[in-house]
mmCIF file of C-alpha atoms in Angstrom:
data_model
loop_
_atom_site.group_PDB
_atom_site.id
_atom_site.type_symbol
_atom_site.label_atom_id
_atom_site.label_comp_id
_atom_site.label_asym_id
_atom_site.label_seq_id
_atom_site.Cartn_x
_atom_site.Cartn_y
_atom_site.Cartn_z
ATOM 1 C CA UNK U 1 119.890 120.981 92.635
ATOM 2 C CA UNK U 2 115.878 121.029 92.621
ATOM 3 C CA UNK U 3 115.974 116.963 91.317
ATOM 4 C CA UNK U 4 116.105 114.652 94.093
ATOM 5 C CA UNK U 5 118.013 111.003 93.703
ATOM 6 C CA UNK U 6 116.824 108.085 91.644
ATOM 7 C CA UNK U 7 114.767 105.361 93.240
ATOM 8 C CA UNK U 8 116.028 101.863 93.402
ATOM 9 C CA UNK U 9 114.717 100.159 90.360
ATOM 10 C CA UNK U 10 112.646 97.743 93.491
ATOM 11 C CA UNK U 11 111.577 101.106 95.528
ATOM 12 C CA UNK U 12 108.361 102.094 96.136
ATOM 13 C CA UNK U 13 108.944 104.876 95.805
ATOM 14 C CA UNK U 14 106.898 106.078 99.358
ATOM 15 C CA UNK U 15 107.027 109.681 99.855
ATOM 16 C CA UNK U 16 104.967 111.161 102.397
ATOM 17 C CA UNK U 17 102.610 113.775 101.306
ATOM 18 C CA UNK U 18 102.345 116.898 103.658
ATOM 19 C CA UNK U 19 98.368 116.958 104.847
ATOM 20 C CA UNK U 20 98.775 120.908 104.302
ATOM 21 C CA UNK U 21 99.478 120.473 100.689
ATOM 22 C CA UNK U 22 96.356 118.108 99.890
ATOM 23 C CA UNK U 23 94.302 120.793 101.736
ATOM 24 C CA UNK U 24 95.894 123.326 99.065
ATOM 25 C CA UNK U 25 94.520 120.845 96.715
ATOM 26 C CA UNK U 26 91.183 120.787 98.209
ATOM 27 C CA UNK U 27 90.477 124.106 99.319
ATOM 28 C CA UNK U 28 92.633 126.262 96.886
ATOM 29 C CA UNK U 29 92.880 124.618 93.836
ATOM 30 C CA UNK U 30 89.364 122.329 93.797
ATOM 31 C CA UNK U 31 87.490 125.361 95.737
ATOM 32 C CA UNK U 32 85.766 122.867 97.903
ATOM 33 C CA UNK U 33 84.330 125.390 100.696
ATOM 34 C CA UNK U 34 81.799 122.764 102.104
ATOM 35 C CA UNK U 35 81.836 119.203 102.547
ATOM 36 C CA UNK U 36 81.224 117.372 98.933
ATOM 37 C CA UNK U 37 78.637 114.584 98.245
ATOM 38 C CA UNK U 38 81.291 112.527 95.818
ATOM 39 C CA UNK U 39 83.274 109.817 96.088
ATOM 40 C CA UNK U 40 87.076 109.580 96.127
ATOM 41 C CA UNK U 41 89.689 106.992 95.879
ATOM 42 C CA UNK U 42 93.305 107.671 96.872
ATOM 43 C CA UNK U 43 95.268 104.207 95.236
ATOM 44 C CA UNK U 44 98.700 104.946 96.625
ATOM 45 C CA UNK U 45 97.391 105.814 100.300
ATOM 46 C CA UNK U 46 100.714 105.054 101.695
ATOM 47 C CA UNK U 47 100.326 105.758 105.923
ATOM 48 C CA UNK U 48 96.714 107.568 105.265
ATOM 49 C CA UNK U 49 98.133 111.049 105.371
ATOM 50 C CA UNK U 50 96.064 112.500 101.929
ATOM 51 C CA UNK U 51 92.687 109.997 102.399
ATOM 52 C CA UNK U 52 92.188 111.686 105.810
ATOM 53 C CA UNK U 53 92.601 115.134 105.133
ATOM 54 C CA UNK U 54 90.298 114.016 101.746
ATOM 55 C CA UNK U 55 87.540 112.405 104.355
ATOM 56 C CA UNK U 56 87.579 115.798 105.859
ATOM 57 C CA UNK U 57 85.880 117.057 102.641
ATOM 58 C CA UNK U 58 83.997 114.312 100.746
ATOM 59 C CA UNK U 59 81.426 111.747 101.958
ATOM 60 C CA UNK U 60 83.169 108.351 100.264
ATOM 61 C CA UNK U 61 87.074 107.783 100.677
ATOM 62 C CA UNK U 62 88.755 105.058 99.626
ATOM 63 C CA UNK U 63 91.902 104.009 100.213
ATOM 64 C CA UNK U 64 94.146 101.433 99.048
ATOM 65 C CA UNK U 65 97.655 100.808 98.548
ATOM 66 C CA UNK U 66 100.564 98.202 96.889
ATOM 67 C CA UNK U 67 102.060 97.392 100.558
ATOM 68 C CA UNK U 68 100.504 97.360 104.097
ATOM 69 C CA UNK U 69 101.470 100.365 105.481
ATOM 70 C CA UNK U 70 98.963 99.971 108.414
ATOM 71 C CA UNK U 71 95.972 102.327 106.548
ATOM 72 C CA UNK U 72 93.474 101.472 103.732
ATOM 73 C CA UNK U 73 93.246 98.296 101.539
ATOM 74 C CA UNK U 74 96.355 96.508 100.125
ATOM 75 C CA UNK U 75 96.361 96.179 96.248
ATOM 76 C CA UNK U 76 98.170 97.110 93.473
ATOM 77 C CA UNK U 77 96.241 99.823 91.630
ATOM 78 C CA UNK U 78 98.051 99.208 88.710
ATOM 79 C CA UNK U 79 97.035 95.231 88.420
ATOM 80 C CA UNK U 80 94.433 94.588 85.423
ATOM 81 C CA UNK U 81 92.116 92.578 88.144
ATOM 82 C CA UNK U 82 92.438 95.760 90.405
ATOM 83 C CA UNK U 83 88.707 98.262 89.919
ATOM 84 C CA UNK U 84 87.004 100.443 91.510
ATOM 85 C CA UNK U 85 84.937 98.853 94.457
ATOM 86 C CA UNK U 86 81.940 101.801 93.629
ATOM 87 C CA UNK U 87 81.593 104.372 91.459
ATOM 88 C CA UNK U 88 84.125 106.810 91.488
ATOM 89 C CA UNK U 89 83.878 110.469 90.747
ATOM 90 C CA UNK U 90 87.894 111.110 91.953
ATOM 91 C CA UNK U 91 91.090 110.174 92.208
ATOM 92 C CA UNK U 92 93.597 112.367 93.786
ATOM 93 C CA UNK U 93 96.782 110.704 94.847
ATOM 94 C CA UNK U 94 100.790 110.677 94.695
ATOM 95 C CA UNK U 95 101.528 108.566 93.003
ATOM 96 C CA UNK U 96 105.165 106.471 92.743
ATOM 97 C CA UNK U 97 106.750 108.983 90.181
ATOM 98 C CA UNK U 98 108.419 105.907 87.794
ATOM 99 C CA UNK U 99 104.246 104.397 87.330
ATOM 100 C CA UNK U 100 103.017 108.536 87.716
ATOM 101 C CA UNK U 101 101.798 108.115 83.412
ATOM 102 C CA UNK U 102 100.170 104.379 84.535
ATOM 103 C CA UNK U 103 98.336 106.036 87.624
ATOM 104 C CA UNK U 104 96.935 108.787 85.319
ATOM 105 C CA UNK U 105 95.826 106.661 82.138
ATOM 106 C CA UNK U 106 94.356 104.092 84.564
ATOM 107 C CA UNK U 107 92.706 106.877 86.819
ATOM 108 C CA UNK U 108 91.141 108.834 83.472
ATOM 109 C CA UNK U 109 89.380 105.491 82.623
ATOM 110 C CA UNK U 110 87.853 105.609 85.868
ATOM 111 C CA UNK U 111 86.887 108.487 87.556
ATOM 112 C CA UNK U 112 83.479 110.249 86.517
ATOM 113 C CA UNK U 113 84.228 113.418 87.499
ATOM 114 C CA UNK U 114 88.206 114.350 87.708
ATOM 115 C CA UNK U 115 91.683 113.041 89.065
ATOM 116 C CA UNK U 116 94.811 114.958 90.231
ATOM 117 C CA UNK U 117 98.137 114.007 90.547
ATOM 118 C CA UNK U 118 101.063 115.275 92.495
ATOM 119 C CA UNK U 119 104.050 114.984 90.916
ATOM 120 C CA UNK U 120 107.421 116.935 90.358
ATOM 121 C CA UNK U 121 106.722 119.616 87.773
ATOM 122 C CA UNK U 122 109.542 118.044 85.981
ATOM 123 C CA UNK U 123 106.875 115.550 85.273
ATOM 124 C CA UNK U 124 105.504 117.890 82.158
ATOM 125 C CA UNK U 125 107.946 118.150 80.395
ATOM 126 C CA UNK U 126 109.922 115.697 78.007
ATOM 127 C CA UNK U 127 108.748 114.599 74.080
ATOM 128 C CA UNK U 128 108.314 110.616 75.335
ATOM 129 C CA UNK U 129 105.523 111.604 77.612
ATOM 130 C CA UNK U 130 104.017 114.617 75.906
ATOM 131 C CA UNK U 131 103.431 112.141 72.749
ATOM 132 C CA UNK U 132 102.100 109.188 75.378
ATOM 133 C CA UNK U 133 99.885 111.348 77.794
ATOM 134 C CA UNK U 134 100.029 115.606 77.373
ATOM 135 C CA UNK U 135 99.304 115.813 73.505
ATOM 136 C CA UNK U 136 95.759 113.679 74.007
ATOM 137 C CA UNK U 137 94.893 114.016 77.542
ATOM 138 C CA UNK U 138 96.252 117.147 78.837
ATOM 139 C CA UNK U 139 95.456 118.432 82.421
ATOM 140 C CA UNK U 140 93.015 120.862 82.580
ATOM 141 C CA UNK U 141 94.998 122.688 85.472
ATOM 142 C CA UNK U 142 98.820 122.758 86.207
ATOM 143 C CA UNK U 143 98.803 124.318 89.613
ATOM 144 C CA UNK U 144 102.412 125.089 90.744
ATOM 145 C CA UNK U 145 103.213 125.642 94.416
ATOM 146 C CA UNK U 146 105.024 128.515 95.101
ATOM 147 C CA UNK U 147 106.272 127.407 98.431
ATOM 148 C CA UNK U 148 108.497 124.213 98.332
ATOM 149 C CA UNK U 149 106.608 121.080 99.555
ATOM 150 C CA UNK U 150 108.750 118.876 101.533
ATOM 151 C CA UNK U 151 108.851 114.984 101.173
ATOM 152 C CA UNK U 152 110.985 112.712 102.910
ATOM 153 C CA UNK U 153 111.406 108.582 102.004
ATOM 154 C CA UNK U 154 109.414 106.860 104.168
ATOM 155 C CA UNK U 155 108.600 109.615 106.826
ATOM 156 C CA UNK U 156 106.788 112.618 107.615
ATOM 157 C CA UNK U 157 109.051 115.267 108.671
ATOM 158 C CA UNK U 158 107.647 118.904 109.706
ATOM 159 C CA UNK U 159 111.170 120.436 109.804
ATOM 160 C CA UNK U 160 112.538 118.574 106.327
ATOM 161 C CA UNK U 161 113.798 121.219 103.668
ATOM 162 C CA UNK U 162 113.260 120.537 99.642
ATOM 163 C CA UNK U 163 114.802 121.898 96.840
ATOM 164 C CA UNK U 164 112.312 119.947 94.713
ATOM 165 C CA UNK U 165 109.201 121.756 92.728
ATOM 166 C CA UNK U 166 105.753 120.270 93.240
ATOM 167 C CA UNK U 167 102.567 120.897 90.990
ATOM 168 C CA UNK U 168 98.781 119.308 91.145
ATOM 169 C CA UNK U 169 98.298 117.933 87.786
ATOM 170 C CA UNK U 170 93.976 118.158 87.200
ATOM 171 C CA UNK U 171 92.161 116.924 84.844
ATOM 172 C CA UNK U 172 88.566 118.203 84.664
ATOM 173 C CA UNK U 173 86.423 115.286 82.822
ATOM 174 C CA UNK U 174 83.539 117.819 82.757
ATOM 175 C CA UNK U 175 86.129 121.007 81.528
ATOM 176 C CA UNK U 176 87.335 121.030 77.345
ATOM 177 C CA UNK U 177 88.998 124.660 77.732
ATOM 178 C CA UNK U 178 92.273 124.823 77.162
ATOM 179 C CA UNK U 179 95.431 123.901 80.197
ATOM 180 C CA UNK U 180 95.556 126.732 82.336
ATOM 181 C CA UNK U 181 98.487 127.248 84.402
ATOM 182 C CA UNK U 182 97.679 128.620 88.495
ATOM 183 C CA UNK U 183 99.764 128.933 91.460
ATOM 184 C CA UNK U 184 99.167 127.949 94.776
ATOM 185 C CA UNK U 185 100.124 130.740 97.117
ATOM 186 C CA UNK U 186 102.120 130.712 99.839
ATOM 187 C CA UNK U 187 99.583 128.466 102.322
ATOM 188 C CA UNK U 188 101.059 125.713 104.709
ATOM 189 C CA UNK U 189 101.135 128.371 107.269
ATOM 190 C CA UNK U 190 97.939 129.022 106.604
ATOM 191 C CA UNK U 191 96.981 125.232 106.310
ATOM 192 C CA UNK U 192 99.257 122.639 108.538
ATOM 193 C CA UNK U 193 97.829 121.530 111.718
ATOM 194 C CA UNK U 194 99.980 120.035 114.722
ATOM 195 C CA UNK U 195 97.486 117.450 114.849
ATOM 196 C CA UNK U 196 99.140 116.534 111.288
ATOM 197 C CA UNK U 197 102.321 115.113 112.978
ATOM 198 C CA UNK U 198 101.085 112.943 116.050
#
């Protein structure tokens, strides 16, 4: 029940991230009170949902993406010729879920500071990509939602229903404790904006 259909083996895979859940991100998870002097780049900016809710908090955005959705620059973040246009403390995206292990090793070897990922917590588990990705690099936060986090292909919908789990994967460049696991409480009431929908 809580895993949602296979993507076309073409598909972009373009799910629309909920602005309230990158302000969980943000506020709850990153602690980011105040606006922050570093610079961000979301690579799978899709519509610009997540890059403006991240303007809202840091000075630099950047956003890019593989198709012209109508917001940020169009490349493919995953092409060799494809780097960072400044330096880049962050990268906090979500990303297609099939390239979610490219985004990450790609994003580690260029952010200073730290990168998170949302992805299905189904993401951690499996032996394939604990020996490719978890057992060297693992993130230095799992932070589960505890409230589902609705996505819809190709649309934001405020009244869409999931039955599919959702976690911020972070990786702390500056952090060598052990993965700690956190939950993100209850929040989008808390968090969502009408504004978010026009």
């Amino acid at each position: 029940m809580a895993q949602r259909n296979p993507e076309d083996k073409d598909s972009l895979d373009f799910f629309i991230t909920p602005m309230w859940a990158t302000r969980a991100l943000v506020d709850i998870v990153l602690g980011f009170t105040e606006k922050a002097p570093h610079s961000v780049w979301e690579p799978a900016c899709g519509q610009g949902h997540m890059a403006k809710v991240l303007k809202e908090k840091f000075d630099i955005v950047i956003a890019s993406a593989i198709h012209p959705y109508g917001y940020g620059v169009v490349q493919d973040f995953l092409d060799p010729e494809c780097v960072a246009p400044c330096p880049i403390d962050l990268i906090i995206t979500n990303p297609p879920f099939k390239h979610a292990e490219q985004f990450i090793n790609k994003s580690l070897q260029i952010a200073n500071v730290g990168v998170a990922m949302l992805t299905r917590t189904v993401f951690l588990e499996g032996k394939g990509r604990y020996n490719r990705l978890f057992k060297d690099n693992p993130p230095s936060t799992v932070a589960v939602f505890t409230e589902r986090v609705p996505m819809v292909k190709d649309r934001l919908d405020r009244n869409a229903s999931s039955a599919t789990s959702y976690a911020w994967l972070v990786w702390d460049k500056l952090n060598f404790d052990a993965p700690r696991i956190a939950w993100i409480p209850p929040c989008r009431k808390q968090l969502e904006k009408d504004s978010d929908y026009e």
